[in-house]
Short mmCIF file of C-alpha atoms and ligand atoms in Angstrom, two decimals:
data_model
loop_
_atom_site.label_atom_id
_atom_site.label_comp_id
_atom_site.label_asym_id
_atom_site.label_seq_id
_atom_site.Cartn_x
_atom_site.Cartn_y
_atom_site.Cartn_z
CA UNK A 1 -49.03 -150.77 -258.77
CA UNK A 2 -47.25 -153.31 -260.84
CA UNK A 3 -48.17 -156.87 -261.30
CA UNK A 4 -46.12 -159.58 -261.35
CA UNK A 5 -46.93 -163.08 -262.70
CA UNK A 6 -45.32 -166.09 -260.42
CA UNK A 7 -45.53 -169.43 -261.57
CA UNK A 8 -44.81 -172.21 -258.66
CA UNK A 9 -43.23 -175.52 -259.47
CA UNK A 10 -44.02 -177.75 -256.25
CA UNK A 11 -47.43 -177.92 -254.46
CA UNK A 12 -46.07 -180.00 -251.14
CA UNK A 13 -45.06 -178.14 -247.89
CA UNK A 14 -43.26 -174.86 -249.63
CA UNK A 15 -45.88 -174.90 -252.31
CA UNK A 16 -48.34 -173.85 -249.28
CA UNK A 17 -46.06 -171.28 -247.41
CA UNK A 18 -45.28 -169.20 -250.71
CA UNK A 19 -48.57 -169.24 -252.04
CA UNK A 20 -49.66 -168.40 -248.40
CA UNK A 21 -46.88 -165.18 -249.07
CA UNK A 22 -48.09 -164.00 -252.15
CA UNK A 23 -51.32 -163.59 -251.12
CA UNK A 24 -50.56 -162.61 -247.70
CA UNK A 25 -48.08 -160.12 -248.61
CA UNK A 26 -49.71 -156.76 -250.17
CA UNK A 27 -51.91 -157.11 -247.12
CA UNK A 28 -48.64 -156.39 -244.64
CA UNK A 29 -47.02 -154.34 -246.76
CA UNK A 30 -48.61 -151.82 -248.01
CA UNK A 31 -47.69 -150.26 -250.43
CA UNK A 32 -46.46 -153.57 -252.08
CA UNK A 33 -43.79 -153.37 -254.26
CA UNK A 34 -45.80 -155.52 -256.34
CA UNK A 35 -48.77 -157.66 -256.71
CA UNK A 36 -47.79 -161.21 -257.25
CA UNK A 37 -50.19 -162.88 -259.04
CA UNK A 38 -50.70 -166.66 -258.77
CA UNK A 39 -51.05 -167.69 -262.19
CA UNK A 40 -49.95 -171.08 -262.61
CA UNK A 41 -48.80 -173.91 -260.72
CA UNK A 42 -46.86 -177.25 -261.27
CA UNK A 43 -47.14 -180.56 -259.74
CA UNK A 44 -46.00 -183.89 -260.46
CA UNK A 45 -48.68 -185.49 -262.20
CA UNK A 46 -52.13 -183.32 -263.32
CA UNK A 47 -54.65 -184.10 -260.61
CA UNK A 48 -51.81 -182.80 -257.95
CA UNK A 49 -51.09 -179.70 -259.92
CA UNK A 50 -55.17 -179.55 -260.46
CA UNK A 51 -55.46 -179.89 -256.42
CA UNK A 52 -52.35 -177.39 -256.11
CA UNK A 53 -54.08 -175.07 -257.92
CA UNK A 54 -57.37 -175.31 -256.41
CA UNK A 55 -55.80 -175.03 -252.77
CA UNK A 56 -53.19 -172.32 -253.29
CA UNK A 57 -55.20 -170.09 -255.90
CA UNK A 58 -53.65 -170.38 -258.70
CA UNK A 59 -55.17 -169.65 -262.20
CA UNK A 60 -53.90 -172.66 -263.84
CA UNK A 61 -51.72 -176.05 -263.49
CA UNK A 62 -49.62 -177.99 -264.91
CA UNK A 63 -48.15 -181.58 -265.18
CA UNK A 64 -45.00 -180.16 -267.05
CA UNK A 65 -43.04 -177.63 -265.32
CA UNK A 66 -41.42 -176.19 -268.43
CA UNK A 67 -44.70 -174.98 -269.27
CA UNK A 68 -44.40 -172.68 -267.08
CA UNK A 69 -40.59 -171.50 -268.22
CA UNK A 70 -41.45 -171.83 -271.55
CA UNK A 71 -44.76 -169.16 -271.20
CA UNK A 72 -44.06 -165.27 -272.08
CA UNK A 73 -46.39 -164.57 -269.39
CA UNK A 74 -44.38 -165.28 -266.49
CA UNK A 75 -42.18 -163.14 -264.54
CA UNK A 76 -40.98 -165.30 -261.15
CA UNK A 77 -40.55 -168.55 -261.24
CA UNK A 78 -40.68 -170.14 -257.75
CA UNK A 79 -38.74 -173.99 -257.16
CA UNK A 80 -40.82 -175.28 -254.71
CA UNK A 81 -39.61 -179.37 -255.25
CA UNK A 82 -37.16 -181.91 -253.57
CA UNK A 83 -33.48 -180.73 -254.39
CA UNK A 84 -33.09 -182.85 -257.42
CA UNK A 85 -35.07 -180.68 -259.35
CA UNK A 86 -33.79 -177.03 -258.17
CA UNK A 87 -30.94 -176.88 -260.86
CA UNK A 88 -32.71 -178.07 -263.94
CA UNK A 89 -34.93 -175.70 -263.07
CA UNK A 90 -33.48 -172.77 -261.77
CA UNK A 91 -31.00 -172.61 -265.32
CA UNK A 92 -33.75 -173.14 -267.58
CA UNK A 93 -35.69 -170.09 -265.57
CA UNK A 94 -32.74 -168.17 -265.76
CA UNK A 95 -32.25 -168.72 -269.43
CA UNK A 96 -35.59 -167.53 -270.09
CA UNK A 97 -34.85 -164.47 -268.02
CA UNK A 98 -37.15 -164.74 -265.47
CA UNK A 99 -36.71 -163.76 -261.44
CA UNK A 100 -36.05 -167.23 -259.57
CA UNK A 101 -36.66 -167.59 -256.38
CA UNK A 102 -35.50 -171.08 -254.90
CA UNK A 103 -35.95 -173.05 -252.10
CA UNK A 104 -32.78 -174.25 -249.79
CA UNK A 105 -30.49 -176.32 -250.09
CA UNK A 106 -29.79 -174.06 -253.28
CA UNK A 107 -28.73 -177.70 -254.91
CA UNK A 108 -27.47 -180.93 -254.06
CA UNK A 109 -23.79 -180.44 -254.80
CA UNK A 110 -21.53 -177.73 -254.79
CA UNK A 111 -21.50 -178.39 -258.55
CA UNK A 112 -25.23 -177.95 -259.22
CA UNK A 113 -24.87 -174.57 -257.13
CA UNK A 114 -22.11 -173.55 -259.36
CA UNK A 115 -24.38 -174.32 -262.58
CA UNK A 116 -26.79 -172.30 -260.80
CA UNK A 117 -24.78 -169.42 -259.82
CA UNK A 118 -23.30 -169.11 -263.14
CA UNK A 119 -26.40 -169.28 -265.20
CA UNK A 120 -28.25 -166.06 -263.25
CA UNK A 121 -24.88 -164.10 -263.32
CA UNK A 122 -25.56 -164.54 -267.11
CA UNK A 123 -29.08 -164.26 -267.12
CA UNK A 124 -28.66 -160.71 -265.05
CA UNK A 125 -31.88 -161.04 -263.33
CA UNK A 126 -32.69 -160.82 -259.39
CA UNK A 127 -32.08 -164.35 -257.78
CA UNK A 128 -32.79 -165.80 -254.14
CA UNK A 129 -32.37 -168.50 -252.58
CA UNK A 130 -35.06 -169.53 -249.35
CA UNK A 131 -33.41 -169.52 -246.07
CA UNK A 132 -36.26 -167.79 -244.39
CA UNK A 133 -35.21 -167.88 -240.80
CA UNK A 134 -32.63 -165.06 -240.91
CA UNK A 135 -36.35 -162.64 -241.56
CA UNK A 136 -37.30 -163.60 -238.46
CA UNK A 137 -37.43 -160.26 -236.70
CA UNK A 138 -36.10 -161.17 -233.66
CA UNK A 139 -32.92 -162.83 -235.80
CA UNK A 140 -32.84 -158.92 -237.76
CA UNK A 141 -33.34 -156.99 -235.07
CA UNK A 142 -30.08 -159.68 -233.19
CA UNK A 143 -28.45 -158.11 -236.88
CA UNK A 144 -29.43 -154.75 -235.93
CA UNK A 145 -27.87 -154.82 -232.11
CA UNK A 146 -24.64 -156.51 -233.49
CA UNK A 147 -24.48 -153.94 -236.65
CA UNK A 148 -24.72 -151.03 -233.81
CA UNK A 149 -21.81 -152.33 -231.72
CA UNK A 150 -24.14 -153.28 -228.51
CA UNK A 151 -22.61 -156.27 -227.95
CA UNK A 152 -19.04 -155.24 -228.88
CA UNK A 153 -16.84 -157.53 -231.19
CA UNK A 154 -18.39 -160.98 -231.81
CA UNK A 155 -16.17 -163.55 -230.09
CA UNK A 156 -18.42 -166.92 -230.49
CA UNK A 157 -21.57 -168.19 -232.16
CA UNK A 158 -23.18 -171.50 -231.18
CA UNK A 159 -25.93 -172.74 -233.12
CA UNK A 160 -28.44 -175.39 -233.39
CA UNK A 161 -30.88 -176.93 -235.21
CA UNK A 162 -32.40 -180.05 -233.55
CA UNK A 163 -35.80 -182.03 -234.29
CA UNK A 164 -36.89 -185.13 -233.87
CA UNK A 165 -39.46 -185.88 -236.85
CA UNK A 166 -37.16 -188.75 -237.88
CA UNK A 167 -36.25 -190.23 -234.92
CA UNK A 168 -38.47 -193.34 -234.71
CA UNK A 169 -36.28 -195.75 -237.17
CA UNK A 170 -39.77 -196.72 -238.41
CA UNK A 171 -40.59 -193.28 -240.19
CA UNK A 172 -40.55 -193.50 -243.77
CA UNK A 173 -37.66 -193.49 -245.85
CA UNK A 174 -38.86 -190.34 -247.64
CA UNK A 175 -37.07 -188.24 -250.58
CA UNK A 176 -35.16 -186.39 -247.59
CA UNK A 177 -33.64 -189.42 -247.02
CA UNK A 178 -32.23 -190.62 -250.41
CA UNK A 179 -29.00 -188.94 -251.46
CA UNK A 180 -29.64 -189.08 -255.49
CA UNK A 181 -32.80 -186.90 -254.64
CA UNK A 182 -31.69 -184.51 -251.62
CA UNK A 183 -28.13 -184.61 -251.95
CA UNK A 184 -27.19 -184.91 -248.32
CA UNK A 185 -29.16 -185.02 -244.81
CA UNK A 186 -29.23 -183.36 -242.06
CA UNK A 187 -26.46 -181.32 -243.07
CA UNK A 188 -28.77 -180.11 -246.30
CA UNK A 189 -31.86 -179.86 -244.79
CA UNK A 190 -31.43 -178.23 -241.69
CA UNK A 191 -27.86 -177.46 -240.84
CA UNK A 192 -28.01 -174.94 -243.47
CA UNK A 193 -30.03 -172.66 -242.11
CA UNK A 194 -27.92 -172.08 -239.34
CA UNK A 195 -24.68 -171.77 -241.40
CA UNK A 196 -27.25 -168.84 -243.45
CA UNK A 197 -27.88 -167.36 -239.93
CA UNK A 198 -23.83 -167.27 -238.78
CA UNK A 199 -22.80 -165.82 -241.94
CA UNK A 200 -25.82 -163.23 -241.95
CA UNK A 201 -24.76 -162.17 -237.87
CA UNK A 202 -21.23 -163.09 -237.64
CA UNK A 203 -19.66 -163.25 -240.87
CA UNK A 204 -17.75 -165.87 -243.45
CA UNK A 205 -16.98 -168.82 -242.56
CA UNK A 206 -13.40 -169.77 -243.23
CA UNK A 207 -13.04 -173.37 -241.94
CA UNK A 208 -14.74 -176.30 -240.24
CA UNK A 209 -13.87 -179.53 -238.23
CA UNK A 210 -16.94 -181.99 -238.24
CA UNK A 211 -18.13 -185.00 -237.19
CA UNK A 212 -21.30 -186.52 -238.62
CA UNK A 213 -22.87 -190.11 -238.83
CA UNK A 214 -26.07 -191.81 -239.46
CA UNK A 215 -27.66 -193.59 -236.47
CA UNK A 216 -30.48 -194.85 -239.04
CA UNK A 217 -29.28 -197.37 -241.65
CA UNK A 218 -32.58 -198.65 -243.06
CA UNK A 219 -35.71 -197.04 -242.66
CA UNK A 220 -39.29 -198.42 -244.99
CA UNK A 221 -39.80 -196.93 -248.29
CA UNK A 222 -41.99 -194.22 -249.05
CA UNK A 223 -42.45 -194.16 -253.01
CA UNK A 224 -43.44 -190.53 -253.80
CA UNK A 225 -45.43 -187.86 -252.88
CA UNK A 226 -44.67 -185.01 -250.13
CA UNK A 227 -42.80 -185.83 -247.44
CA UNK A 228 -44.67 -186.67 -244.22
CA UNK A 229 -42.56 -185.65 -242.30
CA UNK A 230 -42.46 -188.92 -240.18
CA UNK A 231 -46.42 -188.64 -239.37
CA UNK A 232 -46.78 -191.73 -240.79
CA UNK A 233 -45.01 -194.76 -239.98
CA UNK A 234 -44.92 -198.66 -241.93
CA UNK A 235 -42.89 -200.71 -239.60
CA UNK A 236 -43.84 -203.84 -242.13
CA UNK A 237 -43.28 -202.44 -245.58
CA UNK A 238 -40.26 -203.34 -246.71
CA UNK A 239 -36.49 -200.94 -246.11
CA UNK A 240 -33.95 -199.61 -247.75
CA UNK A 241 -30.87 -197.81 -246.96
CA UNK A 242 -30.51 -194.62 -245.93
CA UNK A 243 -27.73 -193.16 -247.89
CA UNK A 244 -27.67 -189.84 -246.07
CA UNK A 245 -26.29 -188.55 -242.89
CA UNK A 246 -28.58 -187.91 -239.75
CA UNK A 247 -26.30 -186.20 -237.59
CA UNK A 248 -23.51 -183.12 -237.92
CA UNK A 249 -21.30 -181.20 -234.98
CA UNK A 250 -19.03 -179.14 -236.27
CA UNK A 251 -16.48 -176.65 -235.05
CA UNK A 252 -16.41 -173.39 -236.59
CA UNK A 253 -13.61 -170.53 -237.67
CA UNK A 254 -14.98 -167.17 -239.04
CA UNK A 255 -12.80 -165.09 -241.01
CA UNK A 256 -12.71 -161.98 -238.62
CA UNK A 257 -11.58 -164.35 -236.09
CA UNK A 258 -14.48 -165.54 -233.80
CA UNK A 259 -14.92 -169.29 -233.07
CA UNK A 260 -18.05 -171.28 -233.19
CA UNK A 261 -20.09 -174.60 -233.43
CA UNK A 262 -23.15 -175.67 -235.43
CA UNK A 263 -25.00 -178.97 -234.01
CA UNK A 264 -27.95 -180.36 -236.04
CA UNK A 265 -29.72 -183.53 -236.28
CA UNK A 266 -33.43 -184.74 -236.65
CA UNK A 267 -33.47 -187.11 -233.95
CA UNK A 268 -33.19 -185.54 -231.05
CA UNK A 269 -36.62 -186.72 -229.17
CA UNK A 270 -38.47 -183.52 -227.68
CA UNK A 271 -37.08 -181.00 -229.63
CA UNK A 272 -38.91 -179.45 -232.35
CA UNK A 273 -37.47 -177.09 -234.34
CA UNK A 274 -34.77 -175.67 -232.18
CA UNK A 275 -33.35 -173.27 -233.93
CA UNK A 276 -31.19 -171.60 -231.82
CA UNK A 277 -27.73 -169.46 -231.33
CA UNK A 278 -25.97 -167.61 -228.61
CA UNK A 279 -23.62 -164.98 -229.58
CA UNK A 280 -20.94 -163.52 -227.08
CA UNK A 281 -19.20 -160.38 -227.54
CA UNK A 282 -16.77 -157.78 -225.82
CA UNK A 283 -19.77 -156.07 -224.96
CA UNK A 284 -22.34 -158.53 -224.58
CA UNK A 285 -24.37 -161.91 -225.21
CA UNK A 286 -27.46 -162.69 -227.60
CA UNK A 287 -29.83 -165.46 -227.36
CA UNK A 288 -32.49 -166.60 -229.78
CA UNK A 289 -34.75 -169.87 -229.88
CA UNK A 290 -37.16 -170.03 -232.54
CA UNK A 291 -39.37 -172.07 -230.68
CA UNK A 292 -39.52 -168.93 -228.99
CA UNK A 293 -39.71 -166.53 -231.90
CA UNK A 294 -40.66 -163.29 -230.84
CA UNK A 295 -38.48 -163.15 -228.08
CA UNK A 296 -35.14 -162.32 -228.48
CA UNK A 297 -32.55 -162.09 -224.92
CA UNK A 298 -29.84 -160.05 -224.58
CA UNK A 299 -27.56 -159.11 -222.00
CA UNK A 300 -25.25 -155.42 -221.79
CA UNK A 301 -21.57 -155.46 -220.23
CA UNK A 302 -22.81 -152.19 -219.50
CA UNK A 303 -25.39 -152.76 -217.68
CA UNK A 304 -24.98 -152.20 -213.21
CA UNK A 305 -23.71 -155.19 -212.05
CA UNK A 306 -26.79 -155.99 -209.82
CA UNK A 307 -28.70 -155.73 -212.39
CA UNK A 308 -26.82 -157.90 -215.23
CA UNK A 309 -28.36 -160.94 -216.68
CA UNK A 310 -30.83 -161.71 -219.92
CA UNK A 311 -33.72 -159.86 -220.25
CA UNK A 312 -36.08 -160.57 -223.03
CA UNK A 313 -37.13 -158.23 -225.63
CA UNK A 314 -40.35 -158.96 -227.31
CA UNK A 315 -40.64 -157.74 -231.00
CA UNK A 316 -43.49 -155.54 -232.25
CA UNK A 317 -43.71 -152.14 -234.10
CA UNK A 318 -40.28 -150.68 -232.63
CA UNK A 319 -38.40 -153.52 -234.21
CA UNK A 320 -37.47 -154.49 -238.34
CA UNK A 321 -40.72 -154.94 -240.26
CA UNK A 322 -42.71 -153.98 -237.00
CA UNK A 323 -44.97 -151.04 -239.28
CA UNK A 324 -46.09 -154.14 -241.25
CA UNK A 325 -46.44 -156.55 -239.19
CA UNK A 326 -48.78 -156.65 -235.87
CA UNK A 327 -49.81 -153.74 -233.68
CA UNK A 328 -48.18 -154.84 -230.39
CA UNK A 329 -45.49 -156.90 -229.43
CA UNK A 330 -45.30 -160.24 -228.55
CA UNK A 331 -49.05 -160.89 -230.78
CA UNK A 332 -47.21 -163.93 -232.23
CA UNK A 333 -44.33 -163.92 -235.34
CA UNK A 334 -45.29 -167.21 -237.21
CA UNK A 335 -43.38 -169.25 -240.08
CA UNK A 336 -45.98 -167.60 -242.48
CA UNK A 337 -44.42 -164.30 -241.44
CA UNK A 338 -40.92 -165.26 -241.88
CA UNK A 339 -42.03 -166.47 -245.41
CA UNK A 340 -44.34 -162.91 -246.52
CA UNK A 341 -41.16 -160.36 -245.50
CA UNK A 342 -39.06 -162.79 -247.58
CA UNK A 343 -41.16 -162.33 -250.38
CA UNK A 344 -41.70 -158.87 -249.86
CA UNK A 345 -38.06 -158.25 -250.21
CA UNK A 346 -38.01 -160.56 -253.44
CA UNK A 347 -40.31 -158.43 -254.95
CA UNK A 348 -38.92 -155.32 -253.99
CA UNK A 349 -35.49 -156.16 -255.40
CA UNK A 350 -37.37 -156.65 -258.83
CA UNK A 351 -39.29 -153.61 -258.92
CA UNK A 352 -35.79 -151.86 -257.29
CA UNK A 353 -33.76 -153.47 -259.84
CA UNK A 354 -31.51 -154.08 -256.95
CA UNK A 355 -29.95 -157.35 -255.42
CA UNK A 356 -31.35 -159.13 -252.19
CA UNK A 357 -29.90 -161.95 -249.53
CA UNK A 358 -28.88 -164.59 -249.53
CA UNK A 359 -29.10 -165.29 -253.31
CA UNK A 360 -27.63 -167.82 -255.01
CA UNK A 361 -24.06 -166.68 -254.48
CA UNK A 362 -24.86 -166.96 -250.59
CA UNK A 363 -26.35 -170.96 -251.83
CA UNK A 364 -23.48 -171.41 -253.35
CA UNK A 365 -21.20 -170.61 -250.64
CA UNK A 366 -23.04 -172.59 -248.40
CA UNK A 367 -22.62 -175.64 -250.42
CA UNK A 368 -18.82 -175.08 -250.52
CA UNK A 369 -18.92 -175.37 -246.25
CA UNK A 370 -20.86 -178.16 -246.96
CA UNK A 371 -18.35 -180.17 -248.86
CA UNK A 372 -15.92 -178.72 -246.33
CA UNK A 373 -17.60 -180.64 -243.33
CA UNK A 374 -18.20 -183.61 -245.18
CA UNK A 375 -14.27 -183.41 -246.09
CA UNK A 376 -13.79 -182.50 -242.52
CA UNK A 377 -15.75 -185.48 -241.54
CA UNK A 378 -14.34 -188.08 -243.34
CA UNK A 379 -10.77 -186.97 -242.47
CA UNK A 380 -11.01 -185.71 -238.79
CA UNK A 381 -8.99 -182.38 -239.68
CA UNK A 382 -9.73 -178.94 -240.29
CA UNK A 383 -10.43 -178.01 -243.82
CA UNK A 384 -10.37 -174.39 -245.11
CA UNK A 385 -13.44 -173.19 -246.97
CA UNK A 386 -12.92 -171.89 -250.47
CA UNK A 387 -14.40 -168.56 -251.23
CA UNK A 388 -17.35 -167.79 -254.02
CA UNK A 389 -15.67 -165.02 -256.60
CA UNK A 390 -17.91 -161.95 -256.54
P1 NAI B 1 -42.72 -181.79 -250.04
O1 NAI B 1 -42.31 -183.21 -250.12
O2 NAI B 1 -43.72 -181.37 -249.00
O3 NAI B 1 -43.31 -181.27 -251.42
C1 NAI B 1 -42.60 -181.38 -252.63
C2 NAI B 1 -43.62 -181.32 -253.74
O4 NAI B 1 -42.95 -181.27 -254.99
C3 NAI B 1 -44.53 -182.57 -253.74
O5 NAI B 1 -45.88 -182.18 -253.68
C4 NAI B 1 -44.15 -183.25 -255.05
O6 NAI B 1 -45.24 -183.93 -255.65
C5 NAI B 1 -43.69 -182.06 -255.88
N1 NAI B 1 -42.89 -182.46 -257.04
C6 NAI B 1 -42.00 -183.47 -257.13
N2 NAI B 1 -41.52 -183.55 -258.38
C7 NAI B 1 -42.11 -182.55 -259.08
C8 NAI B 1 -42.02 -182.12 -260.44
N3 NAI B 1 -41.20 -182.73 -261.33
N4 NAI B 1 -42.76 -181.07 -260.84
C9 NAI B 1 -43.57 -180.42 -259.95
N5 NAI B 1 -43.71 -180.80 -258.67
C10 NAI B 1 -42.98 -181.84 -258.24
O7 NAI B 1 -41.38 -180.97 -249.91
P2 NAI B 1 -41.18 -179.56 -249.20
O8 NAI B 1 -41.06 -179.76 -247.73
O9 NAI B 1 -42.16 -178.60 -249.71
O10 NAI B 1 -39.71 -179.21 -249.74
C11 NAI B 1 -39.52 -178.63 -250.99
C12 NAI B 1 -38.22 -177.83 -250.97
O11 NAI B 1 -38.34 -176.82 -249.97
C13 NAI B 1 -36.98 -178.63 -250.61
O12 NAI B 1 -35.89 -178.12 -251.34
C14 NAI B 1 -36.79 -178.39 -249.12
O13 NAI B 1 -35.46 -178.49 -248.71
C15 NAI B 1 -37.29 -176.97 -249.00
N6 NAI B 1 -37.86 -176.64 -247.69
C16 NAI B 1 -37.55 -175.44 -247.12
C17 NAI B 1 -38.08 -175.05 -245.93
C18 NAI B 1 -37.69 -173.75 -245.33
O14 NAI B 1 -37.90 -173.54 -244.13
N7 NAI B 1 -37.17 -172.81 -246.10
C19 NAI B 1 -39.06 -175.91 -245.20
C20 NAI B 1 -39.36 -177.14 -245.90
C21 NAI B 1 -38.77 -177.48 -247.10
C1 SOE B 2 -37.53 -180.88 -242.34
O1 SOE B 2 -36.37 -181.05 -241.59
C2 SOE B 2 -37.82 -179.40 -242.59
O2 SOE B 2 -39.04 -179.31 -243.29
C3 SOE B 2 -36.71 -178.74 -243.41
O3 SOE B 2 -36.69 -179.25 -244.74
C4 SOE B 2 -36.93 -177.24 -243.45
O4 SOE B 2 -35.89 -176.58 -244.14
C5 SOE B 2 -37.07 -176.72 -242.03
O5 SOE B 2 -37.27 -175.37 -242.01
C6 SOE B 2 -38.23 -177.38 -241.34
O6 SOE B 2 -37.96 -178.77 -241.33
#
């Protein structure tokens, strides 16, 4: 069985989940595709990319990440950072012809994406970008239902992706909160992943109507390091502005026809990461919440009439990636699952030579609706969504 060498740049939140995947994933799939092997890691100074190293399993570290494009060795290289760094480094990988997987948002404009896009076109290697919560199997096996016609021709999608992490105006004005370094918000951060989740069930998106503000204007500074995620707060240090936007609602028009809205924000006090969508078709309705992740409910046209309603379906064996996953249903689908099929299916396009979704086309596209609802928002009219050439 082949081995491939990954080197990780970013030791923070991602850093753990992927390294958590590589190691994780030969031991639900089997046979891999491929071995990843951990070999070195990057951080932002030496004793983090030491500690990185340490943690995660890696072989070696770095201080410099273009160690690890610059090295022969390498195969994957895996952008793990805040969203200033994702372009840099996801051209220079590509110019030194190794695999890239990156985390979302691809970029932090539509431009960067572009760059991006453009430089692994040219590169001709197998490029991905991280929106892991479409391999949640309850979100493939919604694919599967709506790919098989139970639920008839898709008529609306209503999505959502509320938290509250960053509710308290006192939690720290971290890189997620500084345009130069994440590029937008809420709309970057979060909203994203449900615009990767319409597009993966319903289809393209073909134009928007948004609103979006920020109810946070100053927040204290948090110099550095990972994000905490608003676990710790400094209601005396001093503040600066928050350049980015905390809130987005926005209408939605899918090229086939169907209608939809996306709501996402992360101050919405008791939710968590409510990830959720409701589908309705000619035939029937789909529910997800991923706070409720193995559970997906659905509800048949067909069905008697005394007996119509949701029902919940539990995912296990019978349902995508059940043979690799746990034994009976309803064991418990975690985020660390959602992150080991994604790599598995990274992997497997390298081995396969093939291509896998989304990739960096799919990032790019997403950053175009992006500038579409901040257009949107600023002018209060619909605004058509440009198309990524094949
Ligand atoms: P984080 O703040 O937890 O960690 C980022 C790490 O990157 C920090 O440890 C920092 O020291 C390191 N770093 C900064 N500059 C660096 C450099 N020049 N070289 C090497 N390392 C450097 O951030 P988190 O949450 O891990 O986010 C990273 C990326 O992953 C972002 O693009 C974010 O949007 C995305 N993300 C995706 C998630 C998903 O569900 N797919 C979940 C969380 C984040
Ligand atoms: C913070 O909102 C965050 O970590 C996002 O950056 C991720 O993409 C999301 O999956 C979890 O929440």
């Amino acid at each position: 069985m082949q081995e491939l060498n990954v080197g990780l740049i970013g030791g923070g939140f991602m850093g753990k989940a992927h390294s958590l995947a590589y190691a994780a994933m030969p031991m639900f799939f089997w046979p891999a595709p491929a071995i990843p092997v951990r070999r070195i890691v990057a951080e932002a100074d030496a004793e983090l990319a030491a500690t990185a190293a340490r943690r995660f399993g890696f072989e070696r570290s770095t201080a410099d990440w273009r160690e690890i494009i610059e090295d022969p060795d390498i195969h994957v290289v895996d952008i793990a950072t805040p969203n200033n760094l994702h372009a840099e480094a996801a051209i220079a990988a590509a110019r030194a012809g190794k695999h890239i997987i990156c985390e979302k948002p691809l970029a932090r404009t539509s431009e960067e994406a572009k760059a991006m896009y453009d430089a692994v076109k040219d590169a001709g290697i197998v490029h991905m970008v991280a929106f892991n919560y479409r391999r949640t199997p309850a979100v493939m096996l919604a694919r599967k239902y709506i790919e098989e016609g139970a639920i008839g021709k898709i008529l609306s999608f209503r999505g959502t992706y509320l938290q509250d992490w960053s509710a308290d105006p006192d939690s720290p004005l971290s890189w997620r909160f500084q345009k130069s370094i994440a590029g937008s918000g809420t709309l970057g951060d979060i909203a994203t992943h449900v615009i990767d989740m319409a597009r993966y069930l319903v289809g393209e998106i073909a134009s928007v109507n948004a609103m979006m503000t920020t109810w946070i204007p100053d927040r204290p500074v948090q110099s550095g390091g990972a994000d905490l995620l608003g676990t710790s707060k400094d209601s005396d240090g001093p503040r600066a502005e928050v350049d980015v936007d905390d809130e987005v609602i926005t209408m939605l028009r899918f090229a086939d026809g169907a209608i939809g809205s996306l709501e996402a924000t992360r101050n919405a006090y008791g939710r968590n990461n409510f990830i959720t969508f409701e589908i309705h078709g000619t035939e029937g309705s789909i529910h997800f919440n991923y706070e409720r992740r193995d559970e997906l409910q659905v509800c048949f046209a067909a069905d008697d009439p005394d007996r119509r309603g949701f029902r919940t379906v539990y995912t296990g064996p019978a349902h995508p990636c059940g043979d690799a996953l746990w034994p009976i249903p309803a064991l418990g689908i975690g985020y660390g699952e959602t992150k080991i099929i994604e790599a598995h299916d990274f992997f497997k396009a390298i081995v396969e030579g093939g291509a896998v979704s989304p990739n960096f086309a799919d990032g790019y596209q997403i950053a175009l609706i992006d500038d579409a609802i901040v257009e949107s928002a600023a002018s209060g009219s619909w605004v058509e969504v440009p198309t990524v050439e094949g």
